[in-house]
Coordinates of C-alpha atoms in Angstrom, one line a residue:
Chain A
X23 CA -91.6 127.5 -42.7
X24 CA -90.8 123.9 -43.1
X25 CA -90.1 122.3 -39.7
X26 CA -89.1 118.8 -38.8
X27 CA -89.4 117.2 -35.4
X28 CA -86.8 114.6 -34.4
X29 CA -84.5 113.5 -31.7
X30 CA -81.4 115.5 -30.8
X31 CA -78.4 113.2 -30.1
X32 CA -75.6 115.7 -29.9
X33 CA -76.6 119.0 -28.3
X34 CA -76.2 122.4 -29.7
X35 CA -77.6 124.8 -32.3
X36 CA -76.2 125.6 -35.7
X37 CA -77.4 127.2 -39.0
X38 CA -76.0 127.0 -42.4
X39 CA -76.6 125.8 -46.0
X40 CA -77.8 122.3 -46.4
X41 CA -75.9 119.6 -48.4
X42 CA -78.4 116.8 -49.1
X43 CA -77.7 113.3 -50.1
X44 CA -80.4 110.8 -50.8
X45 CA -77.8 108.0 -50.6
X46 CA -76.0 106.8 -47.5
X47 CA -72.5 108.2 -47.0
X48 CA -69.4 106.1 -46.5
X49 CA -66.6 107.3 -44.2
X50 CA -63.5 105.3 -45.0
X51 CA -63.2 105.3 -48.8
X52 CA -66.1 107.7 -49.0
X53 CA -64.7 111.0 -47.8
X54 CA -61.3 112.8 -47.6
X55 CA -61.0 114.4 -44.2
X56 CA -58.2 116.6 -45.2
X57 CA -60.4 118.4 -47.7
X58 CA -63.9 117.6 -46.4
X59 CA -64.9 116.2 -49.7
X60 CA -66.9 113.1 -50.8
X61 CA -64.6 110.9 -52.9
X62 CA -66.7 107.8 -53.7
X63 CA -66.8 107.9 -57.5
X64 CA -70.3 106.7 -58.0
X65 CA -71.8 108.7 -55.2
X66 CA -74.3 111.5 -56.0
X67 CA -72.2 114.0 -53.9
X68 CA -68.9 112.9 -55.5
X69 CA -66.5 115.9 -55.4
X70 CA -68.8 118.0 -53.1
X71 CA -67.4 119.7 -50.0
X72 CA -69.4 119.3 -46.8
X73 CA -67.3 121.6 -44.7
X74 CA -69.5 124.2 -43.0
X75 CA -72.7 122.7 -44.3
X76 CA -75.7 121.0 -42.6
X77 CA -75.2 117.5 -43.9
X78 CA -78.6 115.9 -44.5
X79 CA -78.4 112.2 -45.4
X80 CA -80.2 108.9 -44.8
X81 CA -77.4 107.3 -42.8
X82 CA -73.9 105.7 -42.8
X83 CA -72.7 102.9 -44.9
X84 CA -69.5 100.9 -45.3
X85 CA -66.5 100.6 -43.0
X86 CA -66.4 100.9 -39.3
X87 CA -63.9 103.7 -39.9
X88 CA -66.9 106.0 -40.3
X89 CA -66.7 107.7 -37.0
X90 CA -63.0 108.0 -37.1
X91 CA -63.1 109.6 -40.5
X92 CA -65.6 112.2 -39.4
X93 CA -63.7 112.7 -36.2
X94 CA -60.7 113.5 -38.4
X95 CA -62.8 116.2 -40.2
X96 CA -63.2 117.9 -36.8
X97 CA -59.5 117.6 -36.0
X98 CA -58.6 119.0 -39.4
X99 CA -61.1 121.8 -39.5
X100 CA -63.2 120.4 -42.4
X101 CA -66.3 119.1 -40.4
X102 CA -69.9 119.9 -41.3
X103 CA -71.7 122.4 -39.1
X104 CA -74.4 120.0 -38.2
X105 CA -75.9 116.6 -39.1
X106 CA -79.4 115.5 -39.8
X107 CA -79.8 111.8 -40.6
X108 CA -82.6 109.2 -40.5
X109 CA -81.2 105.7 -39.8
X110 CA -79.7 105.2 -36.4
X111 CA -76.7 103.0 -36.5
X112 CA -73.6 102.7 -34.3
X113 CA -71.4 104.1 -37.1
X114 CA -73.5 107.3 -37.7
X115 CA -74.3 107.9 -34.1
X116 CA -70.7 107.5 -32.8
X117 CA -69.6 109.6 -35.8
X118 CA -71.9 112.4 -34.9
X119 CA -70.7 112.3 -31.3
X120 CA -67.0 112.4 -32.1
X121 CA -67.5 115.1 -34.8
X122 CA -69.1 117.1 -32.0
X123 CA -71.7 118.9 -34.1
X124 CA -75.4 119.4 -33.3
X125 CA -77.2 116.4 -34.7
X126 CA -80.9 115.5 -35.1
X127 CA -82.1 112.0 -36.1
X128 CA -85.3 110.2 -36.8
X129 CA -87.3 113.2 -38.1
X130 CA -91.1 112.9 -38.4
X131 CA -90.8 113.4 -42.2
X132 CA -87.9 112.4 -44.6
X133 CA -85.5 115.4 -44.6
X134 CA -83.6 114.0 -47.6
X135 CA -86.7 114.4 -49.7
X136 CA -87.9 117.8 -48.4
X137 CA -84.7 119.7 -47.8
X138 CA -82.8 120.8 -50.9
X139 CA -79.1 121.4 -51.2
X140 CA -78.4 125.2 -50.6
X141 CA -81.5 125.7 -48.4
X142 CA -80.6 127.6 -45.2
X143 CA -81.3 125.2 -42.4
X144 CA -81.3 125.6 -38.6
X145 CA -80.5 122.5 -36.5
X146 CA -81.6 122.9 -32.9
X147 CA -80.4 119.6 -31.4
X148 CA -81.3 120.7 -27.9
X149 CA -85.0 120.8 -28.9
X150 CA -84.8 118.1 -31.6
X151 CA -86.0 120.5 -34.3
X152 CA -84.8 121.2 -37.8
X153 CA -86.1 124.3 -39.6
X154 CA -85.7 125.3 -43.2
X155 CA -85.2 129.1 -43.0
X156 CA -85.2 129.8 -46.6
X157 CA -84.8 128.2 -50.1
X158 CA -81.7 128.4 -52.1
Chain B
X3 CA -79.7 104.9 -19.5
X4 CA -79.6 102.7 -16.5
X5 CA -76.2 102.2 -15.0
X6 CA -75.2 99.6 -12.4
X7 CA -73.4 100.7 -9.2
X8 CA -70.1 99.6 -10.7
X9 CA -70.7 101.7 -13.8
X10 CA -71.7 104.7 -11.8
X11 CA -68.5 104.4 -9.8
X12 CA -66.5 104.3 -13.0
X13 CA -68.3 107.3 -14.3
X14 CA -67.6 109.2 -11.1
X15 CA -63.9 108.6 -11.3
X16 CA -63.3 105.7 -8.8
X17 CA -61.0 104.1 -11.4
X18 CA -59.3 107.2 -12.6
X19 CA -59.9 110.0 -15.1
X20 CA -59.5 107.8 -18.2
X21 CA -62.0 105.3 -17.1
X22 CA -64.4 108.1 -16.2
X23 CA -64.0 109.6 -19.6
X24 CA -64.6 106.2 -21.2
X25 CA -67.8 105.8 -19.2
X26 CA -68.9 109.3 -20.1
X27 CA -68.5 108.5 -23.8
X28 CA -70.3 105.2 -23.4
X29 CA -73.2 107.1 -21.7
X30 CA -73.4 109.7 -24.4
X31 CA -73.2 107.1 -27.1
X32 CA -75.7 104.7 -25.5
X33 CA -78.2 107.4 -24.9
X34 CA -77.9 108.7 -28.5
X35 CA -78.5 105.1 -29.7
X36 CA -81.5 104.8 -27.4
X37 CA -79.9 101.9 -25.4
X38 CA -81.4 101.0 -22.1
X39 CA -78.2 99.8 -20.5
X40 CA -74.7 98.7 -21.1
X41 CA -73.5 95.1 -21.2
X42 CA -70.3 93.5 -20.1
X43 CA -67.7 92.6 -22.7
X44 CA -64.3 90.9 -22.3
X45 CA -63.5 91.0 -26.0
X46 CA -62.5 94.2 -27.7
X47 CA -61.0 94.6 -31.2
X48 CA -60.2 98.2 -32.1
X49 CA -57.6 100.4 -33.5
X50 CA -55.1 102.6 -31.7
X51 CA -51.8 102.3 -33.6
X52 CA -53.0 103.2 -37.1
X53 CA -51.1 106.4 -38.1
X54 CA -53.0 109.4 -39.5
X55 CA -52.1 113.1 -39.9
X56 CA -54.5 114.1 -37.1
X57 CA -53.0 111.4 -34.8
X58 CA -49.4 112.4 -35.6
X59 CA -50.3 116.0 -34.6
X60 CA -51.8 114.8 -31.3
X61 CA -48.8 112.6 -30.5
X62 CA -46.5 115.5 -31.1
X63 CA -48.6 117.7 -28.7
X64 CA -49.0 115.3 -25.9
X65 CA -47.7 111.8 -26.6
X66 CA -49.7 108.6 -27.1
X67 CA -51.8 109.4 -24.0
X68 CA -53.1 112.5 -25.7
X69 CA -53.8 110.6 -28.9
X70 CA -55.7 107.9 -27.0
X71 CA -57.7 110.4 -25.0
X72 CA -58.9 112.4 -28.0
X73 CA -59.3 109.6 -30.6
X74 CA -60.2 106.6 -28.5
X75 CA -62.1 108.4 -25.7
X76 CA -63.3 111.7 -27.3
X77 CA -61.7 113.5 -24.4
X78 CA -59.6 116.7 -24.5
X79 CA -58.2 116.4 -20.9
X80 CA -54.6 115.5 -20.3
X81 CA -55.1 112.1 -18.6
X82 CA -53.0 109.1 -17.8
X83 CA -54.0 105.9 -19.7
X84 CA -54.2 102.8 -17.5
X85 CA -53.7 99.3 -18.7
X86 CA -56.6 97.7 -20.7
X87 CA -59.2 96.4 -18.3
X88 CA -60.3 93.6 -20.6
X89 CA -58.6 91.6 -23.4
X90 CA -58.2 94.0 -26.3
X91 CA -56.5 93.6 -29.7
X92 CA -55.3 95.9 -32.4
X93 CA -56.9 95.2 -35.8
X94 CA -55.2 96.0 -39.1
X95 CA -53.4 99.3 -39.3
X96 CA -50.8 100.9 -41.5
X97 CA -47.9 99.2 -43.4
X98 CA -45.1 97.8 -41.2
X99 CA -41.4 97.5 -41.8
X100 CA -41.9 94.7 -44.3
X101 CA -43.5 97.1 -46.8
X102 CA -40.8 99.8 -46.4
X103 CA -39.7 101.2 -49.7
X104 CA -42.3 99.3 -51.8
X105 CA -44.6 102.3 -52.1
X106 CA -44.7 106.0 -51.4
X107 CA -46.0 105.2 -47.9
X108 CA -44.0 107.4 -45.5
X109 CA -41.3 106.0 -43.4
X110 CA -42.4 108.4 -40.7
X111 CA -45.7 106.5 -40.5
X112 CA -44.0 103.2 -40.2
X113 CA -41.9 104.7 -37.3
X114 CA -44.9 106.3 -35.7
X115 CA -46.8 102.9 -35.8
X116 CA -43.8 101.1 -34.3
X117 CA -43.7 103.6 -31.5
X118 CA -47.5 103.1 -31.0
X119 CA -47.1 99.4 -30.8
X120 CA -44.5 99.7 -28.1
X121 CA -46.8 102.1 -26.1
X122 CA -50.0 100.1 -26.5
X123 CA -48.6 96.6 -26.1
X124 CA -47.2 97.9 -22.8
X125 CA -50.8 98.8 -21.9
X126 CA -51.8 95.2 -22.7
X127 CA -53.1 95.5 -26.3
X128 CA -52.5 92.4 -28.3
X129 CA -51.0 93.4 -31.6
X130 CA -52.8 91.0 -34.0
X131 CA -52.4 93.5 -36.8
X132 CA -55.1 92.0 -39.0
X133 CA -58.7 92.6 -40.2
X134 CA -59.3 88.9 -39.4
X135 CA -58.6 88.5 -35.7
X136 CA -60.8 85.4 -35.7
X137 CA -58.0 83.7 -37.7
X138 CA -55.2 84.3 -35.3
X139 CA -56.1 84.1 -31.6
X140 CA -59.3 86.0 -31.1
X141 CA -62.1 83.5 -31.7
X142 CA -65.2 84.5 -29.8
X143 CA -67.7 81.9 -28.7
X144 CA -71.3 81.8 -29.6
X145 CA -73.3 84.4 -27.7
X146 CA -70.3 86.3 -26.4
X147 CA -70.7 90.1 -26.2
X148 CA -67.9 91.7 -28.2
X149 CA -66.9 95.3 -29.1
X150 CA -65.4 95.0 -32.5
X151 CA -64.6 97.3 -35.3
X152 CA -63.8 96.4 -38.9
X153 CA -67.0 95.7 -40.8
X154 CA -65.7 92.4 -42.3
X155 CA -64.8 91.1 -38.9
X156 CA -68.0 92.3 -37.3
X157 CA -70.1 90.4 -39.9
X158 CA -68.0 87.3 -39.5
X159 CA -68.2 87.5 -35.7
X160 CA -72.0 87.8 -35.7
X161 CA -72.9 85.5 -38.5
X162 CA -70.4 82.7 -38.7
X163 CA -69.4 82.6 -35.0
X164 CA -72.8 83.6 -33.5
X165 CA -71.1 86.1 -31.1
X166 CA -72.6 89.5 -30.7
X167 CA -71.2 92.8 -31.7
X168 CA -72.3 96.0 -33.4
X169 CA -70.0 97.8 -35.9
X170 CA -68.0 99.8 -33.3
X171 CA -65.6 102.6 -33.9
X172 CA -62.2 103.7 -32.6
X173 CA -63.8 105.7 -29.8
X174 CA -66.3 103.1 -28.6
X175 CA -63.8 100.3 -28.6
X176 CA -61.3 102.5 -26.8
X177 CA -64.0 103.2 -24.1
X178 CA -64.8 99.5 -24.0
X179 CA -61.2 98.5 -23.5
X180 CA -61.0 100.6 -20.3
X181 CA -64.4 99.7 -18.8
X182 CA -65.4 96.3 -20.2
X183 CA -68.7 97.8 -21.2
X184 CA -70.5 98.5 -24.5
X185 CA -74.1 99.7 -25.1
X186 CA -76.6 96.8 -25.0
X187 CA -78.2 97.7 -28.3
X188 CA -78.7 96.4 -31.8
X189 CA -76.9 93.1 -32.4
X190 CA -76.4 92.4 -28.7
X191 CA -80.2 91.9 -28.2
X192 CA -81.4 88.4 -29.3
X193 CA -84.7 89.7 -30.7
X194 CA -82.8 91.9 -33.2
X195 CA -80.9 89.1 -34.7
X196 CA -83.5 87.5 -36.9
X197 CA -83.6 87.8 -40.7
X198 CA -85.1 90.7 -42.5
X199 CA -84.7 89.7 -46.1
X200 CA -84.6 86.4 -47.9
X201 CA -82.1 85.9 -50.8
X202 CA -82.1 82.9 -52.9
X203 CA -79.2 82.2 -55.2
X204 CA -79.9 80.1 -58.3
X205 CA -76.2 80.3 -59.2
X206 CA -74.0 77.6 -57.7
X207 CA -71.3 79.2 -55.7
X208 CA -68.0 77.4 -56.3
X209 CA -65.2 79.8 -55.4
X210 CA -64.6 82.4 -52.7
X211 CA -64.6 85.0 -55.5
X212 CA -68.2 83.9 -56.4
X213 CA -69.1 84.2 -52.8
X214 CA -67.7 87.7 -52.8
X215 CA -69.6 88.6 -55.9
X216 CA -72.8 87.3 -54.4
X217 CA -72.0 89.2 -51.1
X218 CA -71.7 92.4 -53.1
X219 CA -75.1 91.7 -54.6
X220 CA -76.6 90.9 -51.2
X221 CA -75.3 94.1 -49.6
X222 CA -76.8 96.2 -52.5
X223 CA -80.1 94.3 -52.2
X224 CA -80.6 94.6 -48.4
X225 CA -78.6 97.7 -47.4
X226 CA -78.4 97.4 -43.6
X227 CA -80.8 94.4 -43.4
X228 CA -80.0 91.0 -42.2
X229 CA -80.3 88.6 -45.1
X230 CA -81.2 85.0 -44.9
X231 CA -79.5 83.2 -47.7
X232 CA -80.6 80.0 -49.4
X233 CA -79.4 78.3 -52.5
X234 CA -77.0 75.7 -53.7
X235 CA -73.4 75.3 -52.8
X236 CA -70.9 72.8 -51.6
X237 CA -70.0 73.3 -48.0
X238 CA -68.7 76.9 -47.7
X239 CA -65.4 77.3 -45.9
X240 CA -63.8 80.2 -43.9
X241 CA -62.5 82.0 -47.0
X242 CA -66.0 81.8 -48.7
X243 CA -67.8 83.3 -45.8
X244 CA -65.0 85.8 -45.1
X245 CA -65.4 87.1 -48.7
X246 CA -69.2 87.0 -48.7
X247 CA -69.5 89.0 -45.5
X248 CA -66.8 91.5 -46.4
X249 CA -68.5 92.2 -49.7
X250 CA -72.0 92.5 -48.2
X251 CA -70.6 94.9 -45.6
X252 CA -69.0 97.0 -48.3
X253 CA -71.8 97.4 -50.8
X254 CA -74.4 97.7 -48.0
X255 CA -74.1 97.7 -44.2
X256 CA -74.7 94.1 -43.5
X257 CA -73.5 93.2 -40.0
X258 CA -75.4 89.8 -39.6
X259 CA -76.6 87.2 -42.0
X260 CA -77.9 83.7 -41.7
X261 CA -77.3 80.7 -43.9
X262 CA -79.7 78.1 -42.6
X263 CA -78.0 74.8 -41.8
X264 CA -74.5 76.4 -41.9
X265 CA -74.4 79.4 -39.6
X266 CA -75.1 78.7 -35.9
X267 CA -78.2 80.7 -35.2
X268 CA -80.4 79.3 -38.0
X269 CA -80.9 75.6 -38.3
X270 CA -83.7 76.3 -40.8
X271 CA -85.2 79.2 -42.7
X272 CA -88.1 79.3 -40.3
X273 CA -85.8 79.6 -37.3
X274 CA -83.9 82.4 -39.1
X275 CA -87.2 84.4 -39.3
X276 CA -88.3 83.5 -35.8
X277 CA -91.1 81.4 -37.2
X278 CA -92.8 84.5 -38.5
X279 CA -93.9 85.2 -42.0
X280 CA -91.1 85.1 -44.5
X281 CA -90.6 88.0 -47.0
X282 CA -90.6 87.2 -50.7
X283 CA -87.3 85.9 -51.9
X284 CA -84.9 88.2 -53.8
X285 CA -83.5 86.1 -56.6
X286 CA -79.8 86.0 -57.6
X287 CA -79.6 84.3 -61.0
X288 CA -77.3 84.5 -64.0
X289 CA -78.7 88.0 -65.0
X290 CA -78.1 89.5 -61.5
X291 CA -74.7 87.9 -61.3
X292 CA -73.7 89.5 -64.6
X293 CA -75.1 92.9 -63.6
X294 CA -73.2 92.9 -60.3
X295 CA -70.0 91.7 -62.0
X296 CA -70.3 94.5 -64.6
X297 CA -70.9 97.1 -61.9
X298 CA -67.8 96.0 -60.1
X299 CA -65.8 95.9 -63.3
X300 CA -66.9 99.3 -64.7
X301 CA -63.8 101.0 -63.1
X302 CA -61.3 100.1 -65.7
X303 CA -60.5 100.4 -69.4
X304 CA -56.8 99.4 -69.6
X305 CA -56.0 95.7 -69.4
X306 CA -52.3 96.4 -68.8
X307 CA -51.9 95.3 -65.2
X308 CA -49.4 96.8 -62.8
X309 CA -50.5 95.3 -59.5
X310 CA -52.2 92.2 -58.3
X311 CA -53.6 92.4 -54.7
X312 CA -54.7 89.2 -52.9
X313 CA -55.7 88.7 -49.3
X314 CA -58.6 91.1 -48.6
X315 CA -59.7 90.3 -46.0
X316 CA -56.3 89.0 -44.9
X317 CA -55.6 85.6 -46.5
X318 CA -56.0 82.3 -44.7
X319 CA -53.2 79.8 -44.7
X320 CA -55.2 77.8 -47.2
X321 CA -55.5 80.8 -49.5
X322 CA -51.8 81.4 -49.3
X323 CA -51.1 77.7 -50.1
X324 CA -53.4 78.0 -53.2
X325 CA -51.4 81.0 -54.5
X326 CA -48.1 79.2 -53.8
X327 CA -49.4 76.2 -55.7
X328 CA -50.2 78.3 -58.7
X329 CA -46.9 80.2 -58.6
X330 CA -44.6 77.2 -58.3
X331 CA -41.9 77.3 -61.0
X332 CA -43.6 80.4 -62.5
X333 CA -42.2 84.0 -62.8
X334 CA -44.3 87.1 -62.2
X335 CA -44.2 89.5 -65.1
X336 CA -41.4 92.1 -64.5
X337 CA -43.8 95.0 -64.8
X338 CA -46.2 93.6 -62.2
X339 CA -46.2 93.4 -58.4
X340 CA -48.1 90.7 -56.7
X341 CA -48.9 91.0 -53.0
X342 CA -50.8 88.8 -50.6
X343 CA -51.9 90.4 -47.4
X344 CA -52.1 88.2 -44.3
X345 CA -51.9 88.4 -40.5
X346 CA -48.4 88.4 -39.1
X347 CA -49.1 85.1 -37.3
X348 CA -50.1 83.4 -40.6
X349 CA -47.1 84.9 -42.4
X350 CA -44.9 83.1 -39.8
X351 CA -46.8 79.9 -40.4
X352 CA -46.6 80.3 -44.2
X353 CA -42.8 80.8 -43.9
X354 CA -42.5 77.6 -41.8
X355 CA -44.6 75.8 -44.4
X356 CA -42.5 76.9 -47.3
X357 CA -45.2 78.9 -49.1
X358 CA -43.4 82.2 -48.6
X359 CA -40.3 80.8 -50.3
X360 CA -42.3 79.7 -53.4
X361 CA -44.1 83.0 -53.6
X362 CA -40.9 85.0 -53.2
X363 CA -39.1 82.9 -55.8
X364 CA -41.8 83.7 -58.3
X365 CA -41.4 87.4 -57.5
X366 CA -44.5 87.9 -55.3
X367 CA -44.6 89.2 -51.7
X368 CA -46.4 88.1 -48.6
X369 CA -47.1 91.2 -46.6
X370 CA -48.8 91.8 -43.2
X371 CA -50.5 94.4 -41.0
X372 CA -52.4 96.4 -43.6
X373 CA -53.6 96.6 -47.2
X374 CA -53.3 99.2 -49.9
X375 CA -56.8 100.6 -49.0
X376 CA -56.0 101.1 -45.3
X377 CA -52.5 102.6 -46.0
X378 CA -53.6 104.5 -49.1
X379 CA -50.6 103.2 -51.0
X380 CA -49.9 100.9 -53.8
X381 CA -46.6 100.1 -55.6
X382 CA -45.2 103.3 -57.3
X383 CA -46.7 103.9 -60.7
X384 CA -49.7 101.6 -60.3
X385 CA -52.4 102.6 -62.8
X386 CA -54.3 99.3 -63.1
X387 CA -54.8 96.8 -60.3
X388 CA -56.7 93.5 -60.1
X389 CA -58.0 91.6 -57.1
X390 CA -60.0 88.6 -56.2
X391 CA -61.7 90.7 -53.5
X392 CA -64.9 92.6 -54.2
X393 CA -64.2 94.8 -51.2
X394 CA -60.7 95.9 -52.4
X395 CA -62.0 96.5 -56.0
X396 CA -64.8 98.7 -54.5
X397 CA -62.5 100.8 -52.4
X398 CA -59.1 101.1 -54.0
X399 CA -60.1 103.0 -57.2
X400 CA -61.8 105.6 -55.0
X401 CA -58.9 105.9 -52.6
X402 CA -56.0 105.9 -55.1
X403 CA -57.6 107.1 -58.3
X404 CA -56.5 103.9 -60.2
X405 CA -58.4 101.4 -62.4
X406 CA -59.5 98.1 -60.9
X407 CA -60.6 94.7 -62.1
X408 CA -62.3 92.0 -60.1
X409 CA -61.9 88.3 -60.9
X410 CA -61.1 84.8 -59.7
X411 CA -57.8 83.8 -58.1
X412 CA -56.8 82.0 -61.3
X413 CA -57.5 85.1 -63.4
X414 CA -55.5 87.3 -60.9
X415 CA -52.5 84.9 -61.0
X416 CA -52.7 84.8 -64.8
X417 CA -52.6 88.6 -64.9
X418 CA -49.6 88.5 -62.6
X419 CA -47.7 86.2 -64.9
X420 CA -48.7 87.7 -68.2
X421 CA -49.2 91.4 -67.2
X422 CA -52.5 91.4 -69.0
X423 CA -56.1 91.2 -67.6
X424 CA -58.0 88.5 -69.4
X425 CA -60.7 88.0 -66.8
X426 CA -64.3 87.4 -67.9
X427 CA -67.4 86.1 -66.2
X428 CA -67.4 82.3 -66.4
X429 CA -70.7 80.6 -67.4
X430 CA -72.6 79.4 -64.4

């Protein structure tokens, strides 16, 4: 079983299908919180819905509205189940906190290379462990 | 994270439930970042008044106190909100009354925002209503710890002013406004403020649109790095660096750059890199310039222009004057709307200076508070828009599903008068 060891920054445990982006994700102008969908036209996840997924991505980019946009996904019921990202920035960290989903960062190996979209993934942010339970 | 006695008292409720919630959020946030401590700030620029569907629902449930608790403090308790503890300003938000009826932007949002302004100004929030607070009354000094949102303002604050802020959000600025604290992390720490990449432009940068184009390249090249920029230019001004930073913060996540000899923390390239080994320079020549121009301009096919948007980030008085000069005794094409976004305070100055009259006589509008990207609204029926802002051309097609062209101010004004986009990359 593929396991990653990282640092949990928002506590909790969640399992679900992974949605993986190798590109950073933008909040404002990047997602539509009403639908939980990536809307940046040139983004590899353009048109994909992240609601109920374990969102695996390198980090945040773009506007400081990042955290507010992901907070809106929580308030509108379109949030991801959990987050796994690599680069610790104020935008992404605050975003994870106000989205209130289990979040693990700084894994020992690059999760965006090794986890595939559709893999079933368990995020244990209390232990700082991400496990791929099965392939898609 | 290490807390001072004062901070522990705030956390434990000595200053009330809202301050305790604010300190709780700052602790969760600081620990998640890996910060060792908080630092004091007396300069907060955030957002509280911006309408959104989620916020409207919270206000309906429990008034503005509820909205502030949930959105600006990440707290679900019903708590009273005390006055701001430290100077706090409202950045850009939704359209105000001056834009009523010009777009499909809901009147209910204009009313909600007016209501919010009354509530928050009573709490001591300065309603600057702009993405460029540094133009209109919030000009930090070098070294000052700030808690700012708005990526284009953050990069200006760090780079041009030499003050220190991370790219904060609505919740962290809300918490800072009630405590006067923010995590001492990232850009607050002097050792983190040196260059990570070297970019050399071989193109002479002559206009703010050129600086914007170059900034868009720089952001793509360094991502979240801290570029040190060298090359040839005449003295850059506020508008040049405003557009450079905004574009670099849009295509990448640049929060701090140095231009040796120009920006305050780097007298030389050596100083920008802390006298350590310098990375190989990333070159920006005619080929790179053309590539980035074409990338920005691959979002349109129609050259029939409906809408010209200037003032992203919000226009300086000098930029407004430049538009007025070009529009004097001209008429904007009847099928085109031309808007210039500016802070309310500069709109007042533009009116006193006669620019507003000239722009209005030509059929254009000087508007405040917001922009089409923030408010997700353009004039009804807009299919093709043009702008002299790389940032707006990056965002608006994604947000509104319209086509966009990027060019110089002259090209944008030409499109406004003729209704046709004739922009092309000038030889350099």
